[in-house]
């Protein structure tokens, strides 16, 4: 076995008072958490502050971490809640351009448009992406969070249930309703 240390081992070392072990966890997950928080928080500087706050909260709560879920799933939940709290304090919503084009392509799953780069198809692709972004932004927060966790972050239904603190059936329902809402916005564009 190589020198690869698991999250569980690092957590145990932190619980025993080895603060440097937590630095390794921060280094491992820092960029993923920054990317996550950036989807909620507009300003890059604020996103970095919220990320730091999430890691501080996680560090303080680590003695209570039971290991029922993966460390990243637990940290993810803390980061999402910290970002939402920040937005509530700032009284603002995430902007439309928070989503990367590659993420939209994953959500829309329309490979035929990327294969034929005619001007008409490129225009339709841009229109579809804008429609998907608008549809996602219009979703209620619970549906938006569920679809983003599934389609962008690639979390399993079980992980999403853990992050959102709800039953798996609720997660499935939210993702289904989010997809339906997105599809209904896209269908007029795809019927041509």
CSV table of C-alpha atoms in Angstrom, one decimal:
chain,number,residue,atom,x,y,z
A,1,UNK,CA,0.0,0.0,0.0
A,2,UNK,CA,1.3,3.4,-0.9
A,3,UNK,CA,1.6,6.4,1.4
A,4,UNK,CA,-1.9,7.5,0.6
A,5,UNK,CA,-3.7,8.6,3.7
A,6,UNK,CA,-7.5,8.3,3.8
A,7,UNK,CA,-9.8,11.1,5.0
A,8,UNK,CA,-10.8,8.9,7.9
A,9,UNK,CA,-7.2,8.6,9.0
A,10,UNK,CA,-6.7,12.3,8.7
A,11,UNK,CA,-9.8,13.0,10.7
A,12,UNK,CA,-8.6,10.7,13.5
A,13,UNK,CA,-5.3,12.5,13.5
A,14,UNK,CA,-7.1,15.9,13.8
A,15,UNK,CA,-9.2,14.6,16.6
A,16,UNK,CA,-6.0,13.6,18.4
A,17,UNK,CA,-4.8,17.2,18.2
A,18,UNK,CA,-2.7,17.1,15.0
A,19,UNK,CA,-3.8,20.4,13.3
A,20,UNK,CA,-1.5,19.8,10.3
A,21,UNK,CA,-3.6,16.8,9.3
A,22,UNK,CA,-6.5,19.2,8.8
A,23,UNK,CA,-4.3,21.3,6.4
A,24,UNK,CA,-4.1,18.2,4.2
A,25,UNK,CA,-7.9,17.9,4.1
A,26,UNK,CA,-8.2,21.6,3.2
A,27,UNK,CA,-5.6,21.2,0.4
A,28,UNK,CA,-7.4,18.1,-0.9
A,29,UNK,CA,-10.9,19.7,-1.1
A,30,UNK,CA,-10.2,23.5,-1.2
A,31,UNK,CA,-10.6,23.9,-5.0
A,32,UNK,CA,-13.8,21.8,-5.2
A,33,UNK,CA,-15.3,23.8,-2.3
A,34,UNK,CA,-14.3,27.1,-3.9
A,35,UNK,CA,-15.9,26.0,-7.2
A,36,UNK,CA,-19.1,25.0,-5.3
A,37,UNK,CA,-19.3,28.2,-3.3
A,38,UNK,CA,-18.7,30.3,-6.5
A,39,UNK,CA,-22.0,28.9,-7.9
A,40,UNK,CA,-23.8,30.7,-5.1
A,41,UNK,CA,-21.7,33.7,-4.3
A,42,UNK,CA,-21.1,36.4,-7.0
A,43,UNK,CA,-17.9,38.0,-5.9
A,44,UNK,CA,-14.7,35.9,-6.1
A,45,UNK,CA,-13.3,37.5,-3.0
A,46,UNK,CA,-16.5,36.7,-1.1
A,47,UNK,CA,-16.5,33.2,-2.4
A,48,UNK,CA,-13.0,32.7,-1.0
A,49,UNK,CA,-14.1,34.2,2.4
A,50,UNK,CA,-17.2,31.9,2.5
A,51,UNK,CA,-15.0,28.9,1.6
A,52,UNK,CA,-12.6,29.8,4.4
A,53,UNK,CA,-15.6,30.2,6.8
A,54,UNK,CA,-16.9,26.7,5.7
A,55,UNK,CA,-13.6,25.1,6.5
A,56,UNK,CA,-13.4,26.8,9.9
A,57,UNK,CA,-16.9,25.6,10.7
A,58,UNK,CA,-16.0,22.1,9.6
A,59,UNK,CA,-12.8,22.2,11.7
A,60,UNK,CA,-14.8,23.3,14.8
A,61,UNK,CA,-17.5,20.7,14.2
A,62,UNK,CA,-15.0,17.9,13.4
A,63,UNK,CA,-15.1,16.4,16.9
A,64,UNK,CA,-18.9,15.7,16.3
A,65,UNK,CA,-18.3,14.1,12.8
A,66,UNK,CA,-19.5,10.5,13.2
A,67,UNK,CA,-18.4,9.3,9.8
A,68,UNK,CA,-21.9,8.2,8.7
A,69,UNK,CA,-21.2,9.8,5.4
A,70,UNK,CA,-18.1,10.6,3.5
A,71,UNK,CA,-16.1,13.6,4.8
A,72,UNK,CA,-16.6,15.4,1.5
A,73,UNK,CA,-20.4,15.0,1.6
A,74,UNK,CA,-20.4,16.4,5.1
A,75,UNK,CA,-18.1,19.3,4.1
A,76,UNK,CA,-20.2,19.9,1.1
A,77,UNK,CA,-23.3,20.4,3.2
A,78,UNK,CA,-21.5,22.8,5.5
A,79,UNK,CA,-20.2,24.8,2.4
A,80,UNK,CA,-23.7,25.0,0.8
A,81,UNK,CA,-25.3,26.1,4.1
A,82,UNK,CA,-22.5,28.7,4.7
A,83,UNK,CA,-23.0,30.0,1.1
A,84,UNK,CA,-26.8,30.2,1.6
A,85,UNK,CA,-26.3,32.0,4.9
A,86,UNK,CA,-24.0,34.5,3.2
A,87,UNK,CA,-26.5,35.2,0.5
A,88,UNK,CA,-29.3,35.6,3.0
A,89,UNK,CA,-27.2,38.2,4.9
A,90,UNK,CA,-26.3,39.9,1.6
A,91,UNK,CA,-29.9,39.6,0.4
A,92,UNK,CA,-29.0,38.6,-3.1
A,93,UNK,CA,-29.3,35.7,-5.5
A,94,UNK,CA,-26.7,33.9,-7.6
A,95,UNK,CA,-26.3,35.4,-11.0
A,96,UNK,CA,-27.2,33.6,-14.2
A,97,UNK,CA,-23.6,33.3,-15.4
A,98,UNK,CA,-22.6,31.2,-12.4
A,99,UNK,CA,-22.9,28.1,-14.6
A,100,UNK,CA,-20.1,27.0,-16.9
A,101,UNK,CA,-20.9,26.1,-20.5
A,102,UNK,CA,-19.6,22.6,-20.0
A,103,UNK,CA,-22.0,22.1,-17.1
A,104,UNK,CA,-24.9,23.2,-19.3
A,105,UNK,CA,-23.9,20.7,-21.9
A,106,UNK,CA,-24.0,17.9,-19.3
A,107,UNK,CA,-27.4,19.0,-18.2
A,108,UNK,CA,-28.9,19.4,-21.7
A,109,UNK,CA,-27.1,16.2,-23.0
A,110,UNK,CA,-27.6,17.2,-26.6
A,111,UNK,CA,-24.5,15.9,-28.4
A,112,UNK,CA,-26.0,16.3,-31.8
A,113,UNK,CA,-25.7,20.1,-31.5
A,114,UNK,CA,-22.0,19.9,-30.8
A,115,UNK,CA,-21.3,17.5,-33.7
A,116,UNK,CA,-22.7,19.8,-36.4
A,117,UNK,CA,-21.2,23.3,-36.0
A,118,UNK,CA,-23.3,25.1,-38.6
A,119,UNK,CA,-24.3,28.7,-37.8
A,120,UNK,CA,-27.9,27.7,-37.2
A,121,UNK,CA,-26.9,24.9,-34.8
A,122,UNK,CA,-24.5,27.1,-33.0
A,123,UNK,CA,-27.2,29.7,-32.6
A,124,UNK,CA,-29.7,27.1,-31.4
A,125,UNK,CA,-27.1,25.7,-29.0
A,126,UNK,CA,-26.5,29.2,-27.5
A,127,UNK,CA,-30.3,29.7,-27.2
A,128,UNK,CA,-30.7,26.3,-25.5
A,129,UNK,CA,-27.9,27.1,-23.0
A,130,UNK,CA,-29.5,30.4,-22.2
A,131,UNK,CA,-32.9,28.7,-21.8
A,132,UNK,CA,-31.4,26.1,-19.5
A,133,UNK,CA,-29.7,28.7,-17.4
A,134,UNK,CA,-32.9,30.7,-17.1
A,135,UNK,CA,-34.9,27.6,-16.3
A,136,UNK,CA,-32.4,26.5,-13.5
A,137,UNK,CA,-32.4,30.1,-12.1
A,138,UNK,CA,-36.2,30.1,-12.0
A,139,UNK,CA,-36.4,26.8,-10.0
A,140,UNK,CA,-37.2,26.9,-6.3
A,141,UNK,CA,-34.0,26.6,-4.2
A,142,UNK,CA,-34.6,22.9,-3.2
A,143,UNK,CA,-35.0,21.8,-6.8
A,144,UNK,CA,-32.1,23.9,-8.0
A,145,UNK,CA,-29.8,22.5,-5.3
A,146,UNK,CA,-30.9,18.9,-6.1
A,147,UNK,CA,-30.4,19.2,-9.9
A,148,UNK,CA,-27.0,20.9,-9.5
A,149,UNK,CA,-25.8,18.3,-7.0
A,150,UNK,CA,-26.8,15.5,-9.4
A,151,UNK,CA,-25.9,16.9,-12.8
A,152,UNK,CA,-23.0,19.2,-12.1
A,153,UNK,CA,-21.4,17.8,-9.0
A,154,UNK,CA,-22.2,14.2,-9.9
A,155,UNK,CA,-23.3,13.1,-6.5
A,156,UNK,CA,-25.3,10.0,-6.0
A,157,UNK,CA,-28.9,10.1,-4.7
A,158,UNK,CA,-27.7,8.9,-1.3
A,159,UNK,CA,-25.1,11.7,-1.1
A,160,UNK,CA,-27.6,14.3,-2.2
A,161,UNK,CA,-30.1,13.0,0.5
A,162,UNK,CA,-27.3,13.4,3.1
A,163,UNK,CA,-26.3,16.9,1.9
A,164,UNK,CA,-29.9,18.1,1.7
A,165,UNK,CA,-31.0,16.2,4.9
A,166,UNK,CA,-34.0,14.6,3.3
A,167,UNK,CA,-35.1,11.1,2.2
A,168,UNK,CA,-33.9,9.6,-1.1
A,169,UNK,CA,-37.4,9.6,-2.4
A,170,UNK,CA,-37.6,13.3,-1.9
A,171,UNK,CA,-34.3,13.8,-3.8
A,172,UNK,CA,-35.7,11.7,-6.7
A,173,UNK,CA,-38.9,13.7,-6.7
A,174,UNK,CA,-37.0,17.1,-6.7
A,175,UNK,CA,-34.6,16.0,-9.5
A,176,UNK,CA,-37.6,14.7,-11.5
A,177,UNK,CA,-39.5,18.0,-11.1
A,178,UNK,CA,-36.4,20.1,-11.9
A,179,UNK,CA,-35.8,18.1,-15.1
A,180,UNK,CA,-39.5,18.5,-16.0
A,181,UNK,CA,-39.3,22.2,-15.5
A,182,UNK,CA,-36.1,22.5,-17.6
A,183,UNK,CA,-37.6,20.2,-20.3
A,184,UNK,CA,-40.8,22.3,-20.5
A,185,UNK,CA,-38.7,25.4,-21.1
A,186,UNK,CA,-36.6,23.7,-23.8
A,187,UNK,CA,-39.3,21.9,-25.7
A,188,UNK,CA,-40.5,24.9,-27.8
A,189,UNK,CA,-36.9,25.3,-29.0
A,190,UNK,CA,-36.5,21.6,-29.9
A,191,UNK,CA,-39.8,21.2,-31.8
A,192,UNK,CA,-38.5,23.2,-34.8
